[in-house]
Amino acid sequence: MLNRRALITGGEGTLAQALARALEASGRFSEILAPGRGELDVENGESIRTYFAGLDRLDLLINNAGTTLDLPFLKSSESDWDRVIDTNLRGAFLCSREAIRLMFRQREGHIVQVGSFSALNPPPGQSNYAAAKAGLIGLTHSLAEEVGKRKVRVNCVLPGFLADTGMTRDLPPSVIESAKAAHVLGAFNTPEAAANFVTFLDSEMTAVSGQVFQLDSRLHRW
């Protein structure tokens, strides 16, 4: 288990920090990288290529970087659309491509895409975000088919609403209660619980690839 390296994009976020702590606690990695945008800008292909050029090995990539920009569809500009797609989908494509080149040389590796329930049941005003996150699910399925023979796994997790984060902290109480009511358990997930699931997926579910895991109690018929 020595000399194993994990990389979490969007390293400044609450979920990224929870992921880093969970991976460190697992004792399976000698190095856990969680760069912020200043080190790894997923909207910038050159930044991605430069960052990955400094890596000689990568065992786990978690494409966690993301952004939202909710707008009515007819008020969304091309630049608005591009920003959300570039961060959530194009960045995951570019990082995955660089990671797979390393993982092919190793003959092993794991990529986890951090998706969203909005890919399955988006609210109004999230056409850009929903399209990007739905694209991540398609990317997961296609990549898993393509790279499985080289012992590289690709999975996707949908963390859902995360308690005590920027995602939920500033929402009005009425919105919080309405959102919780959509969960059969009446509660949100936590960053720590989501991070623990990803750690378990990486360490124990080694025969699993090409899957999408919804990490809350909302019901959705696929």
PDB file of C-alpha atoms in Angstrom, residues 57 99-109 150:
ATOM      1  CA  ARG A  57       1.862   7.973 -10.315  1.00  0.00           C
ATOM      2  CA  ALA A  99      -5.039  10.354 -14.939  1.00  0.00           C
ATOM      3  CA  ILE A 100      -5.778   7.432 -17.249  1.00  0.00           C
ATOM      4  CA  ARG A 101      -2.440   7.868 -18.992  1.00  0.00           C
ATOM      5  CA  LEU A 102      -0.731   7.340 -15.626  1.00  0.00           C
ATOM      6  CA  MET A 103      -3.071   4.535 -14.585  1.00  0.00           C
ATOM      7  CA  PHE A 104      -2.543   2.627 -17.839  1.00  0.00           C
ATOM      8  CA  ARG A 105       1.183   2.560 -17.150  1.00  0.00           C
ATOM      9  CA  GLN A 106       0.477   1.210 -13.667  1.00  0.00           C
ATOM     10  CA  ARG A 107      -2.164  -1.240 -14.930  1.00  0.00           C
ATOM     11  CA  GLU A 108      -4.503  -0.074 -12.155  1.00  0.00           C
ATOM     12  CA  GLY A 109      -6.331   2.967 -10.863  1.00  0.00           C
ATOM     13  CA  ARG A 150      -6.514  -2.198 -18.162  1.00  0.00           C
TER      14      ARG A 150
END
